[in-house]
Coordinates of C-alpha atoms in Angstrom, one line a residue:
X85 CA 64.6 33.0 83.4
X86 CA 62.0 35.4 84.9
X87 CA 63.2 38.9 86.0
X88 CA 62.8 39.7 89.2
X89 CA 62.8 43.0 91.1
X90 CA 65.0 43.3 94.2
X91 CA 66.8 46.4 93.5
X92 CA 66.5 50.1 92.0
X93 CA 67.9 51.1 88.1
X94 CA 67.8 54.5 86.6
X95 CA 66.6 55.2 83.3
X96 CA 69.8 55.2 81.1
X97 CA 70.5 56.9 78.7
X98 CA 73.3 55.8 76.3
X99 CA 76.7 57.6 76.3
X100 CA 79.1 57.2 73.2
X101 CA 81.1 53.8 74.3
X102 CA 83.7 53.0 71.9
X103 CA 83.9 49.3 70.5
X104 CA 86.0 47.4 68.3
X105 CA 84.6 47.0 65.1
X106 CA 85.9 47.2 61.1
X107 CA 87.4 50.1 60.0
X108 CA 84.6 52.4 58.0
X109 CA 82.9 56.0 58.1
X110 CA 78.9 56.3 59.3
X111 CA 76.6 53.7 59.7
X112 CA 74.3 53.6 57.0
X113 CA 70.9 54.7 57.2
X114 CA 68.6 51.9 55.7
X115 CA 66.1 52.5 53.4
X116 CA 63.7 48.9 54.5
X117 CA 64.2 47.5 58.3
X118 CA 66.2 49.3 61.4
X119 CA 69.1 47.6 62.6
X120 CA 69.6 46.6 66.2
X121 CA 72.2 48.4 68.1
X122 CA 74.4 45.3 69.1
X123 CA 74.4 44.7 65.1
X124 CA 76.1 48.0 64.5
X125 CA 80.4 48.4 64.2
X126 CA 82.0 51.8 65.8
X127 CA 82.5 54.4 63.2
X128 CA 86.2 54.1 62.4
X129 CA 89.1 56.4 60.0
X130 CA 90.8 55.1 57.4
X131 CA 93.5 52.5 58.7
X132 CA 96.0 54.2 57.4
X133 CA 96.2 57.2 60.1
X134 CA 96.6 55.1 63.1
X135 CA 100.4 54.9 64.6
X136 CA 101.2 52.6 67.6
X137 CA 102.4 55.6 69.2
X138 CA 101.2 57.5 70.9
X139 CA 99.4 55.4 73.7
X140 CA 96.9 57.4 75.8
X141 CA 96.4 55.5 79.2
X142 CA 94.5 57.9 81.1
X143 CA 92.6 61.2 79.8
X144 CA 95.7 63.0 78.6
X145 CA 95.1 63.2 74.8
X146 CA 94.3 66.7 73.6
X147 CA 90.3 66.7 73.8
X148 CA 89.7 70.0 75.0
X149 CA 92.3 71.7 72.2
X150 CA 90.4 69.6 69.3
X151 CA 87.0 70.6 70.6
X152 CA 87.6 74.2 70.6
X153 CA 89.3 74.1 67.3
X154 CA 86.7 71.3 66.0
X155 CA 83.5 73.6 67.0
X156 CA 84.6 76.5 64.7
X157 CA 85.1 74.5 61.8
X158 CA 82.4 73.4 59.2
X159 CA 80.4 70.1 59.4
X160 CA 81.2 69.4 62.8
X161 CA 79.7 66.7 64.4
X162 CA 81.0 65.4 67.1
X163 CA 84.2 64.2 69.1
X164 CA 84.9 61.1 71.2
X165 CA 87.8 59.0 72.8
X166 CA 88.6 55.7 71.1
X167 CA 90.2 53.4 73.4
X168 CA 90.5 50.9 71.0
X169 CA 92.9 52.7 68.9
X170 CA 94.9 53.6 71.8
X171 CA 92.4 56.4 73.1
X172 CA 93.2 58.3 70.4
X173 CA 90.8 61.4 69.9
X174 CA 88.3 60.9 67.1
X175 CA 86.6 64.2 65.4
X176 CA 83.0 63.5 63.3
X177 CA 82.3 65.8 60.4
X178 CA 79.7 65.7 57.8
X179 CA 82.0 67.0 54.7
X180 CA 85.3 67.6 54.2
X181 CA 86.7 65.1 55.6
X182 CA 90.2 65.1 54.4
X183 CA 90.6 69.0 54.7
X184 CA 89.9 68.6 58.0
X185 CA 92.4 65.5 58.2
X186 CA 95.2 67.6 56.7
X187 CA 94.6 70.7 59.1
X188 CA 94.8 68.2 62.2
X189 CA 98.6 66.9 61.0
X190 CA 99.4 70.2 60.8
X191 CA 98.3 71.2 64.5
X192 CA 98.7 68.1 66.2
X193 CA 101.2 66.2 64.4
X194 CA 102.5 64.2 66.8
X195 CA 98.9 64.0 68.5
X196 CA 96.7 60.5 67.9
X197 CA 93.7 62.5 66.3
X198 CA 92.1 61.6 63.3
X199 CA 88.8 62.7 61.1
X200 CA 85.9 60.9 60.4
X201 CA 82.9 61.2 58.1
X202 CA 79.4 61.1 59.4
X203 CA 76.2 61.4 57.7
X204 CA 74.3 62.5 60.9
X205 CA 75.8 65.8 63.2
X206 CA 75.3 64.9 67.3
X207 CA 72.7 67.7 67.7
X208 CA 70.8 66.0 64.7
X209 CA 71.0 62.8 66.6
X210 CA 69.4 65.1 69.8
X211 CA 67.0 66.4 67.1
X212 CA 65.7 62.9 66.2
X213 CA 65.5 61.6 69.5
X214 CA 63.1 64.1 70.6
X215 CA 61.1 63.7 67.5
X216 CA 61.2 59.6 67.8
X217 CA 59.7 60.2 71.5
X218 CA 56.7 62.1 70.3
X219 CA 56.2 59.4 67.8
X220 CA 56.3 56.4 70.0
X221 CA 55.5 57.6 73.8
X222 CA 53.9 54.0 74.1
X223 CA 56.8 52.0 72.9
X224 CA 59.9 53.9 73.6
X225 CA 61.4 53.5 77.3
X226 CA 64.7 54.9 76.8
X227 CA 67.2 56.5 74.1
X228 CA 70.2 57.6 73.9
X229 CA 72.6 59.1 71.2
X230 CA 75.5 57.1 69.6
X231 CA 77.7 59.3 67.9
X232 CA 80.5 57.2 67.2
X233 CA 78.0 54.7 65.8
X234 CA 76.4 57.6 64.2
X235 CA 72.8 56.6 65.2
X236 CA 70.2 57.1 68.1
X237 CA 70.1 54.1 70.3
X238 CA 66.3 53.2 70.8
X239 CA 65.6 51.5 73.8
X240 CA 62.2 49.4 73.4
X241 CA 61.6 47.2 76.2
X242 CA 61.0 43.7 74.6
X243 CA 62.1 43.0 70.8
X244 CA 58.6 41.6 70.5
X245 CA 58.0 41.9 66.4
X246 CA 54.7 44.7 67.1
X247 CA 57.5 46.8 69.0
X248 CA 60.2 46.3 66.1
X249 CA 57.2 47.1 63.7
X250 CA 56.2 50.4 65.6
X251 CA 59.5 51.4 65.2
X252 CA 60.2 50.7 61.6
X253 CA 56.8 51.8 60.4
X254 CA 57.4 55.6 62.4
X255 CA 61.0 56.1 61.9
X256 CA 62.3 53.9 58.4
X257 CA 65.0 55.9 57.0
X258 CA 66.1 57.6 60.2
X259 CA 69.7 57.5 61.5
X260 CA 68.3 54.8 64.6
X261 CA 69.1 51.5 66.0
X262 CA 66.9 49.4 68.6
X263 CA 68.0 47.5 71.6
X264 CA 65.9 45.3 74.3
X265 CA 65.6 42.3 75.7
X266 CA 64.5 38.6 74.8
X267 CA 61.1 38.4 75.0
X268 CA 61.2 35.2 76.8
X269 CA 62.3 37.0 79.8
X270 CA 59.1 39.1 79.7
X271 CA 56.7 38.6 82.9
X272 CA 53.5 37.1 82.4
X273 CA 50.7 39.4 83.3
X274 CA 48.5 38.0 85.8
X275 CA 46.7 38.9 89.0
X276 CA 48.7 38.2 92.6
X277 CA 48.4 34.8 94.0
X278 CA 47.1 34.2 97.0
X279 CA 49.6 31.2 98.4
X280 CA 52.2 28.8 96.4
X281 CA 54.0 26.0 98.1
X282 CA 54.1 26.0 101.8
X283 CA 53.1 29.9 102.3
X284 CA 50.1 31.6 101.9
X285 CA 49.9 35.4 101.4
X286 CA 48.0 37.6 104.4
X287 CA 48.5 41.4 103.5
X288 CA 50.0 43.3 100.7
X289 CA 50.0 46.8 100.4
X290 CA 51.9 49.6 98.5
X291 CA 53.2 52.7 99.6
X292 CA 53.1 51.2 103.2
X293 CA 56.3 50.0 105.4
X294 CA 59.7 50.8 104.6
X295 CA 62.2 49.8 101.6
X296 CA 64.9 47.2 101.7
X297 CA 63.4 45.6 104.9
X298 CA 62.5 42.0 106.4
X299 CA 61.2 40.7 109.7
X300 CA 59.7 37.9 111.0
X301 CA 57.3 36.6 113.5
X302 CA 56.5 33.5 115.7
X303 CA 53.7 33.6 117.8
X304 CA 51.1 36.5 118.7
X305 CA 53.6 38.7 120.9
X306 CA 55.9 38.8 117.6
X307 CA 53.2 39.2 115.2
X308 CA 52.0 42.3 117.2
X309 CA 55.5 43.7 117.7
X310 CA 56.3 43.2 113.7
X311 CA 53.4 44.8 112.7
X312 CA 54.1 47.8 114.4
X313 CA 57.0 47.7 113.2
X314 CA 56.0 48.6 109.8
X315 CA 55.4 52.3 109.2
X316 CA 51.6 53.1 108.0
X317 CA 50.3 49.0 108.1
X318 CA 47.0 49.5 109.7
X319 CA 45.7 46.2 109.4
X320 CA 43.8 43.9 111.4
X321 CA 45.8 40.9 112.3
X322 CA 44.9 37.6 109.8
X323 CA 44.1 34.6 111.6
X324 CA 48.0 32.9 112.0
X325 CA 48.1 29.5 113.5
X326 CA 52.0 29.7 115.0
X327 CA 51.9 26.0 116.2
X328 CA 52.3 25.2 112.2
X329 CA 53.6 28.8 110.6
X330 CA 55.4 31.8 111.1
X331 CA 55.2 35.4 109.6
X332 CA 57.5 37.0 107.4
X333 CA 57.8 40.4 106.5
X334 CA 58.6 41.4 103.0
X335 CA 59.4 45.2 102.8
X336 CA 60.0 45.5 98.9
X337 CA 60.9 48.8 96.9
X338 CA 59.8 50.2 93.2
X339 CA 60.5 53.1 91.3
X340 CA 57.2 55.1 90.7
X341 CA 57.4 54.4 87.3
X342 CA 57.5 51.2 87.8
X343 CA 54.2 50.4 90.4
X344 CA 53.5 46.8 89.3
X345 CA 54.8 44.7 91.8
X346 CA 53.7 41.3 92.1
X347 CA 55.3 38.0 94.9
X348 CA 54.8 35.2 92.9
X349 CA 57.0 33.0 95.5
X350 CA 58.7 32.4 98.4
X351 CA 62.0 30.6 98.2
X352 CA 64.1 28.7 100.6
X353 CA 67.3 27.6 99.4
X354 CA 70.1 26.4 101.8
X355 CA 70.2 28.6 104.7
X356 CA 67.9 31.5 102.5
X357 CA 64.6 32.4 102.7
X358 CA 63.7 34.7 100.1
X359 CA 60.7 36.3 97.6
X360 CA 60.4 36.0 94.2
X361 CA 58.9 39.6 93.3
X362 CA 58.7 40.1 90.0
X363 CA 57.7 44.0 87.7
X364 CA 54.7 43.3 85.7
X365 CA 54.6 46.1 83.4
X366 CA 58.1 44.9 81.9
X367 CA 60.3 48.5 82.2
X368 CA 63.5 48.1 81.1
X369 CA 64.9 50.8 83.9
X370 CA 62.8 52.2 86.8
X371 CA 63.2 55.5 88.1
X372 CA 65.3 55.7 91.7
X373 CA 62.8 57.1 93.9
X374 CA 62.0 54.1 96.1
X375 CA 58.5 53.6 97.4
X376 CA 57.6 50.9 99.7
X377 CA 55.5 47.7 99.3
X378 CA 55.0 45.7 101.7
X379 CA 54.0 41.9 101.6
X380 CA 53.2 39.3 105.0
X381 CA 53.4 36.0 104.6
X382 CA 52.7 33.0 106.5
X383 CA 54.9 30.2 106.0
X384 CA 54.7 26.6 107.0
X385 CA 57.5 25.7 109.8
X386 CA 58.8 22.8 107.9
X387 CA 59.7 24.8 105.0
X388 CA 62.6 26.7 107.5
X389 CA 65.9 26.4 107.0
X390 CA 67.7 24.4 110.2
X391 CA 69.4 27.6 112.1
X392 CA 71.4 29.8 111.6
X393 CA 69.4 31.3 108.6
X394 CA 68.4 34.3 107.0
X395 CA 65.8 36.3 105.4
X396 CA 66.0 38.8 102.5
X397 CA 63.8 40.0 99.5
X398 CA 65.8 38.1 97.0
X399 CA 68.3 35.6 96.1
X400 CA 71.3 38.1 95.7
X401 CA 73.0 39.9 98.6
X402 CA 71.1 43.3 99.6
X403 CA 72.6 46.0 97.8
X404 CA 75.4 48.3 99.6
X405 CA 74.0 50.5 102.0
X406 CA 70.7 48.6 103.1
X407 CA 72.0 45.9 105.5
X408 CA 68.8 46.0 107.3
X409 CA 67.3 43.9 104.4
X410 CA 68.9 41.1 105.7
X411 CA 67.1 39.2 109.1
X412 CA 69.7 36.7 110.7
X413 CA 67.6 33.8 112.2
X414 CA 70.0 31.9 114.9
X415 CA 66.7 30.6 116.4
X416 CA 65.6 26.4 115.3
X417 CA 62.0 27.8 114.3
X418 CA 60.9 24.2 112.7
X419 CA 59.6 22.9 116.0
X420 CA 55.3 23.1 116.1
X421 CA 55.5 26.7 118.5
X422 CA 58.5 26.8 119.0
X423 CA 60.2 31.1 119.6
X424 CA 63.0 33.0 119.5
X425 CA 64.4 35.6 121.9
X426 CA 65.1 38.8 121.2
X427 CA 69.3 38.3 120.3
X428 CA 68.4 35.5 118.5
X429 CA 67.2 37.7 115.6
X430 CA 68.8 40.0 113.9
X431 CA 68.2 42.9 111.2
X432 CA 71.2 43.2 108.7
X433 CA 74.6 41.3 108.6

């Protein structure tokens, strides 16, 4: 299944998220590979100090009275909320471990908190992952610390083997994990094609037009209105022959860290007409600033849908708060020059 872009992510960076896993203290650090993340079980305390009472269902376990006594004590690490031991709070040290268990019976005895031991502190973790970024500012795309996993979470695209290999060969021994995606679902590079099935591409230009935008055209009249339409498109009209096709306007968005944009389609499916635009460069997460991009197609009549149909950069539903993307069709367009008037179409719905 090919990725496709349609909407906006952030860069992430990972958060402690509790899971369920075996009871245990830190996760190892290995001597000969690095694990991947999803391999990894939650740093838990002995078995032994969980109660079934009491249940925290909202954020009313003691966190900030453990953190200021936790701070002050030696080997602190870190602190997080467990809600798979009933949200109980959970306190990271690197030694003394059970001095610190005994103290927290004594000052929150009927409290759920409990002591674990860590081999790596949270501002360690914020050490490392500032040092693994210097080390790999080809292959890293994203990190995050994981301090009730006790590791830094290292986000590298693709688990292609020269990206595991990168990682392994600058950072063996470190307190790290490595997440990414199957690189199946890796786009092919390749240059833009020029027309696929039934449509055949006339303009496409970034940083021109607006985001989260269609439109569509159906004889000259049209054409000229849509393309001044599109903020910045100075472009001499391609040759359309709108007995046979019509013009559709693909305004598509990208994060600036994220530039490679590339329509390698246009789909109609049921009462749909949408693009298949795919992110060459393969970023797991894009930054949120959207910039424009703006493709015009001309499609061959008998590829529309019968009315009423619509237009929209992909095959999910724009995202909330861009309606516009959507173009409502409620005009039969398949005829050879047949139009549409001016209610019959649409933007957003």
């Amino acid at each position: 299944m090919r990725r496709t872009v349609t909407t906006l992510v952030v860069l992430a960076v990972v958060i402690a998220a509790c899971g369920t896993g075996d009871a245990g203290t830190a996760a190892p650090v290995v001597d000969e590979t690095i694990p991947m993340c999803a391999d990894l079980a939650p740093i838990t305390a002995d078995p032994s100090l969980y109660r079934d009472t009491p249940r925290y269902g909202g954020n009313e376990m003691p966190v900030d009275e453990v953190m200021t006594w936790a701070t002050d004590q030696p080997g602190y690490a870190g602190i997080w909320i467990d809600r798979d031991h009933n949200g109980w709070v959970t306190v990271a040290f690197t030694d003394d471990v059970d001095a610190r268990q005994t103290e927290i019976d004594k000052l929150w005895p009927d409290d759920g908190v409990v002591a674990v031991a860590v081999e790596t502190s949270e501002a360690e973790l914020a050490e490392l992952q500032q040092r693994a970024h210097e080390k790999l500012p080809e292959i890293l795309q994203g990190s995050g610390t994981m301090i009730n996993y006790g590791v830094l979470a290292l986000h590298v695209g693709f688990l292609t083997e020269e990206n595991i290999a990168a990682v392994e060969e600058a950072l063996i021994g470190e307190a790290v994990c490595i997440e990414g995606q199957d690189p199946s679902l890796a786009v092919p590079a390749g240059p833009q094609p020029t027309e696929g099935d039934g449509w055949r591409l006339l303009v496409a230009h970034d940083e021109v037009g607006e985001t989260y935008r269609t439109g569509i055209a159906w004889d000259e009249e049209s054409f000229s209105d849509l393309i001044a339409a599109i903020p910045g498109l100075d472009v001499e009209l391609p040759v359309v022959d709108f007995e046979t096709e019509v013009v559709i306007w693909f305004g598509a968005v990208h994060g600036s860290s994220c530039p490679n944009l590339r329509l390698d389609d246009v789909v109609v499916t049921g009462s749909r007409v949408h693009a298949e635009i795919v992110e060459t460069s393969n970023q797991m997460a894009c930054t949120d600033d959207a910039i424009p991009h703006t493709y015009l197609v001309a499609l061959d009549r008998t590829r529309l849908p019968e009315p009423p149909f619509h237009i929209q950069l992909g095959p999910e539903d724009p995202p909330a708060g861009v309606p516009e993307e959507r173009t409502i069709v409620e005009a039969d367009l398949r005829p050879a020059g047949s139009t549409a008037s001016p209610d019959q179409v649409v933007s957003g719905g």
